[in-house]
C-alpha positions in Angstrom: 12.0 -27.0 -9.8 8.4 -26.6 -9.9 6.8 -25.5 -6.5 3.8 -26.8 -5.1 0.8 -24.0 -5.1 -1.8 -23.5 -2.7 -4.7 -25.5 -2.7 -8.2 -24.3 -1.4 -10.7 -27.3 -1.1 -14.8 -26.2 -1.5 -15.7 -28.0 2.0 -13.2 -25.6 3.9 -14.1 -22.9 1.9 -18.4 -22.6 1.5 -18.7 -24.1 4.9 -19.3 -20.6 6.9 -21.1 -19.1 3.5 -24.4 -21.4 3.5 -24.2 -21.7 -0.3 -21.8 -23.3 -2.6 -22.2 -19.9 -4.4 -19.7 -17.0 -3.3 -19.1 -13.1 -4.3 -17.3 -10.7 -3.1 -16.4 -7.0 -4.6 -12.3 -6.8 -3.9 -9.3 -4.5 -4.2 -5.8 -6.2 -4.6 -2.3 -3.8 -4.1 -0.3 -7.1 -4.0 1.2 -10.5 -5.8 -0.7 -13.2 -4.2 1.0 -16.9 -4.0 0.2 -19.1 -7.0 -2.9 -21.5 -6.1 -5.7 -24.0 -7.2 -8.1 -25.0 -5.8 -11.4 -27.8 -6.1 -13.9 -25.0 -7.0 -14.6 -22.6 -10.0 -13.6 -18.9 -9.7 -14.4 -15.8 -12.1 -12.3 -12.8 -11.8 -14.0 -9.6 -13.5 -11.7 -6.9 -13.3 -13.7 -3.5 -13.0 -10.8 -1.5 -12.3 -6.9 -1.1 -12.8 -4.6 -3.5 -14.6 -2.1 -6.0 -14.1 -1.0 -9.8 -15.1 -3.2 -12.8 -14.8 -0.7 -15.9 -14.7 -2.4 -19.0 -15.9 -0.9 -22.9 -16.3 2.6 -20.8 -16.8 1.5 -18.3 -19.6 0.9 -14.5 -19.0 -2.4 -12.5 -19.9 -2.7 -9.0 -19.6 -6.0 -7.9 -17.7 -7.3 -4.2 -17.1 -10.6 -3.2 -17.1 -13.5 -5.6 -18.7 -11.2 -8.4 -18.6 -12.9 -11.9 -17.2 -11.2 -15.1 -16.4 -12.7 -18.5 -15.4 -10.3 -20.9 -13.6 -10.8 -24.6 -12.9 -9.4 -26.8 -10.6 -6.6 -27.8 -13.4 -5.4 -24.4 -13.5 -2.3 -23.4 -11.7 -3.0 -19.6 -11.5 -2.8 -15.8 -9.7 -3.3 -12.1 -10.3 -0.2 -9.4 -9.8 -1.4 -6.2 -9.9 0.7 -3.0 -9.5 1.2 -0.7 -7.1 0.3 2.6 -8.9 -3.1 0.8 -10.6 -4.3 -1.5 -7.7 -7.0 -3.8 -9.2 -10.7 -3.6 -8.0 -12.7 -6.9 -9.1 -15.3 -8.9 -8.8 -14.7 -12.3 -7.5 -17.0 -15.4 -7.8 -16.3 -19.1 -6.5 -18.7 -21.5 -7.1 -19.1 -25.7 -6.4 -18.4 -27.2 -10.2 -20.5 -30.0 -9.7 -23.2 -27.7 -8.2 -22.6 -25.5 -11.4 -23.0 -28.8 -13.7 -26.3 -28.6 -12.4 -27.9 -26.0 -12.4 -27.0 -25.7 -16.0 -27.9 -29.2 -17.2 -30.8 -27.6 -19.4 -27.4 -25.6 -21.2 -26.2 -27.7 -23.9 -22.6 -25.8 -23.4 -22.3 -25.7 -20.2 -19.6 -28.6 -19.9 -17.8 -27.1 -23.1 -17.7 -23.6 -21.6 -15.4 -25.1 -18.4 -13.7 -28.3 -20.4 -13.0 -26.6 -23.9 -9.1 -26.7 -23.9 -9.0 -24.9 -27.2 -10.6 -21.5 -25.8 -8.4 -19.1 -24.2 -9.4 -19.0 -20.0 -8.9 -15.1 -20.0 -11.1 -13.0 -22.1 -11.6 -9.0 -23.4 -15.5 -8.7 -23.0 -16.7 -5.7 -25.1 -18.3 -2.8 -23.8 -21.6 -4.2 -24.0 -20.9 -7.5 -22.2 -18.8 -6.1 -19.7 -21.6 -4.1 -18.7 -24.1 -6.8 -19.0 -21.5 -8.4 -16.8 -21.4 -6.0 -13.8 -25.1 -6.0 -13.8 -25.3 -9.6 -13.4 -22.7 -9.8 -10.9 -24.2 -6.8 -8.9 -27.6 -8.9 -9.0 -25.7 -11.8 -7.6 -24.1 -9.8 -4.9 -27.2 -8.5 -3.7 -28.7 -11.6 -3.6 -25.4 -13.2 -1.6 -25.7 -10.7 0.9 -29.7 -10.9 1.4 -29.2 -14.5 2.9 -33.0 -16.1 1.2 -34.1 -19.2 1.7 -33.8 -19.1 -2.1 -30.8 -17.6 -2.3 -28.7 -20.7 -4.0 -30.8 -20.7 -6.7 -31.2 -17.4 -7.8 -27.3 -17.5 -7.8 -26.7 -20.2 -9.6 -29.6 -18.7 -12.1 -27.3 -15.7 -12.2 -24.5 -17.5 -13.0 -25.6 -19.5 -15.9 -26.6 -16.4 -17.2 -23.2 -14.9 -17.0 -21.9 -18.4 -18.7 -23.0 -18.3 -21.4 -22.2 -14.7 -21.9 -18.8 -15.9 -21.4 -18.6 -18.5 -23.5 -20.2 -16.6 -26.6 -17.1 -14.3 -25.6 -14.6 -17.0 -25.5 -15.7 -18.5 -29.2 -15.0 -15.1 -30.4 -11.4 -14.3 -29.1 -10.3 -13.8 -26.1 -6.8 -11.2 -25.4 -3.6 -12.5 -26.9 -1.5 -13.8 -24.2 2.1 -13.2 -24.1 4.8 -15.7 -25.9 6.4 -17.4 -22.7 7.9 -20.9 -23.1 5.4 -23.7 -23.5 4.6 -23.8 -20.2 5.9 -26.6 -17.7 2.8 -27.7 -16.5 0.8 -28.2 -19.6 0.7 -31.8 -18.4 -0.5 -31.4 -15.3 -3.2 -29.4 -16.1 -4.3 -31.8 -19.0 -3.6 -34.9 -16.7 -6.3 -32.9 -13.9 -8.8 -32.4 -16.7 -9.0 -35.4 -17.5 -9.8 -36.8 -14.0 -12.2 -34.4 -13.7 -13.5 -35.5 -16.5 -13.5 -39.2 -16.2 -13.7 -39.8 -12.1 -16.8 -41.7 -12.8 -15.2 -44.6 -14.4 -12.2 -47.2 -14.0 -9.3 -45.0 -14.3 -5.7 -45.8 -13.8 -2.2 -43.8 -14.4 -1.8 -45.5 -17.6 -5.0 -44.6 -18.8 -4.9 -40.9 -18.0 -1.1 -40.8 -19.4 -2.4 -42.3 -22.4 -4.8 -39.2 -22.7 -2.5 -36.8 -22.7 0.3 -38.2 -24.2 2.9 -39.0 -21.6 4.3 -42.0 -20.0 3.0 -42.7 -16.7 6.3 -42.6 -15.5 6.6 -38.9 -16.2 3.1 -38.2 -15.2 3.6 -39.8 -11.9 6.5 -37.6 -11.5 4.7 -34.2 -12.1 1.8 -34.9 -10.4 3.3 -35.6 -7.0 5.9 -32.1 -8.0 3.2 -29.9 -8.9 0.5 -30.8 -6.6 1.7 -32.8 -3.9 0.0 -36.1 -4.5 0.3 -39.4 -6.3 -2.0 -39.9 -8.8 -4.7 -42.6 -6.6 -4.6 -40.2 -4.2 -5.5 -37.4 -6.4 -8.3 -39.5 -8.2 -9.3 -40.7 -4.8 -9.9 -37.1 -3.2 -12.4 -36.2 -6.2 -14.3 -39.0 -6.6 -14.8 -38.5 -2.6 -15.7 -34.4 -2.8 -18.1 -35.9 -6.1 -19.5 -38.0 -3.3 -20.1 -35.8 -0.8 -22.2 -33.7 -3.4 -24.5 -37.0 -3.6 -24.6 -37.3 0.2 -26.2 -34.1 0.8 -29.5 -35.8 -1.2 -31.9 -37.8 0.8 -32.4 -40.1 -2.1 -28.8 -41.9 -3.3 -28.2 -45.2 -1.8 -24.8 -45.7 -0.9 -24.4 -48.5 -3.7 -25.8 -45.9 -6.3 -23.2 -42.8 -5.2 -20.2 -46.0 -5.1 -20.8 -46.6 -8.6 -21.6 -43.2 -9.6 -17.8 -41.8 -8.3 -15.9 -44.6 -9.9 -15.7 -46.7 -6.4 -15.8 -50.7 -7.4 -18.0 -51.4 -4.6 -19.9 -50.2 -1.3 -17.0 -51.7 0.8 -14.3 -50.1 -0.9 -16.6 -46.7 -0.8 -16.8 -47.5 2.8 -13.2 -47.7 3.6 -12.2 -44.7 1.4 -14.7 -42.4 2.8 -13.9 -42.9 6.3 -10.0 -42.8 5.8 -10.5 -39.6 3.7 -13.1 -38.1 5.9 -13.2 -39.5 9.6 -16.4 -40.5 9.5 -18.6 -42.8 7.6 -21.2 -41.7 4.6 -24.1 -42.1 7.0 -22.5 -39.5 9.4 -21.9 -37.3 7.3 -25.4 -37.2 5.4 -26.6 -36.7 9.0 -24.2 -33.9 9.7 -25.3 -32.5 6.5 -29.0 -32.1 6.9 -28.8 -31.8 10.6 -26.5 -28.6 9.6 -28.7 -27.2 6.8 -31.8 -27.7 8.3 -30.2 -25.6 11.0 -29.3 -23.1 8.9 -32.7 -23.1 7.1 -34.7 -23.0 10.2 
């Protein structure tokens, strides 16, 4: 049966950080849980080697090995005991990434490609281009700067687009497990990423990627724990919140915006989903980061 993984949500995770940019320089000896989460995470491996387990297929990783994972990938690192893995570890906010990198012409493709492999063999070149960026981005993290979430974000772009010219290239050969069981899930959360925006219903998204909704209903709520409306409903509300913490959105312009049919029905979601209504939380917000700016 397929087990329900982890899930790590962006406002529970960047809340004590100040930035919706995160780095850290780690060492794992151990299998970690498989997980997903709402956010974007790189995983540059500086050191050892081990198994990166992605939407149920296995890549080798050792050192110079990157992968990017999205919030439709189902994924972990095992390392071994005798080569424990040192790494560096990003997360970052994908709608904060989206833009930030608007000026990029492939920066959607670079996350939304499905035909690019998610783990990738960097050459010696750009894998130490890549520990210099990523050393740049940890200094600033750690410096605190008023500035400090742009010259990330800056950072990461930059490391992006290495990525992707890396990706188009070839990334490592992964293993030859079974087609992996949830394929469709991880199509099926693509493409609600993807299309939150707009009127979207089971039958729509199952018509996507080529299922009944029947069966997509069914391994949604295995795999992740929700029904469909409720997994379509907690994006366009996290897509929301992004819009909240600007002064300038009206309420009618962020309801449209997230796929809500109206203010009301914006209203009612928010507060169920959040405990408080959009105008609270905008003055939460800026009361909170104009604390933390001050």
């Amino acid at each position: 049966m397929p087990r329900i993984p982890l899930y790590y949500q962006d406002d529970e995770f960047f809340e004590e950080f100040g930035t919706s940019c995160y780095i850290n320089h780690e060492k794992m000896v151990d299998v970690f849980p498989l997980y997903r989460h709402d956010f974007m995470e790189i995983s540059l491996i500086v050191e050892g080697s081990g198994t990166e387990l992605c939407n149920g297929r296995t890549y080798p990783v050792q050192e110079g090995c990157v992968s990017v994972s999205a919030p439709w990938h189902f994924h972990t690192l095992n390392t071994r005991s005798d080569q424990p893995v040192t790494r560096f570890i990003c997360e970052f906010s994908l709608q904060d990434y989206l833009h930030y990198a608007s000026v990029w012409p492939d920066a959607r493709s670079a996350l939304f490609d499905r035909h690019v492999e998610p783990v990738v063999q960097l050459s010696e070149q750009d894998y130490q281009r890549s520990c210099s960026i990523f050393n740049d981005m940890y200094e600033i993290f750690t410096q605190k700067g008023e500035d400090r979430q742009v010259r990330l974000y800056l950072k990461l772009v930059e490391f992006m687009m290495l990525f992707h010219r890396a990706q188009k290239q070839g990334g490592v050969q992964p293993g030859r497990p079974d087609a992996p069981r949830d394929q469709l899930v991880q199509d099926a959360l693509r493409c609600i990423h993807k299309l939150y925006s707009q009127e979207l219903t089971l039958a729509d998204v199952a018509r996507e990627v080529g299922a009944s909704p029947a069966t997509l209903r069914e391994q949604l709520l295995a795999y992740t724990g929700q029904d469909f409306q409720a997994l379509v409903t907690e994006i366009r509300i996290r897509n929301a919140c992004v819009l909240l913490g600007l002064k300038t959105p009206t309420l009618k312009y962020i309801a449209h915006n997230t796929g809500f049919g109206s203010v009301q029905t914006f209203y009612r979601a928010f507060q169920n989903y959040k405990g408080m209504t959009p105008e609270e939380y905008r003055k939460r917000h800026w009361m909170e980061s104009e604390g933390k700016a001050g």
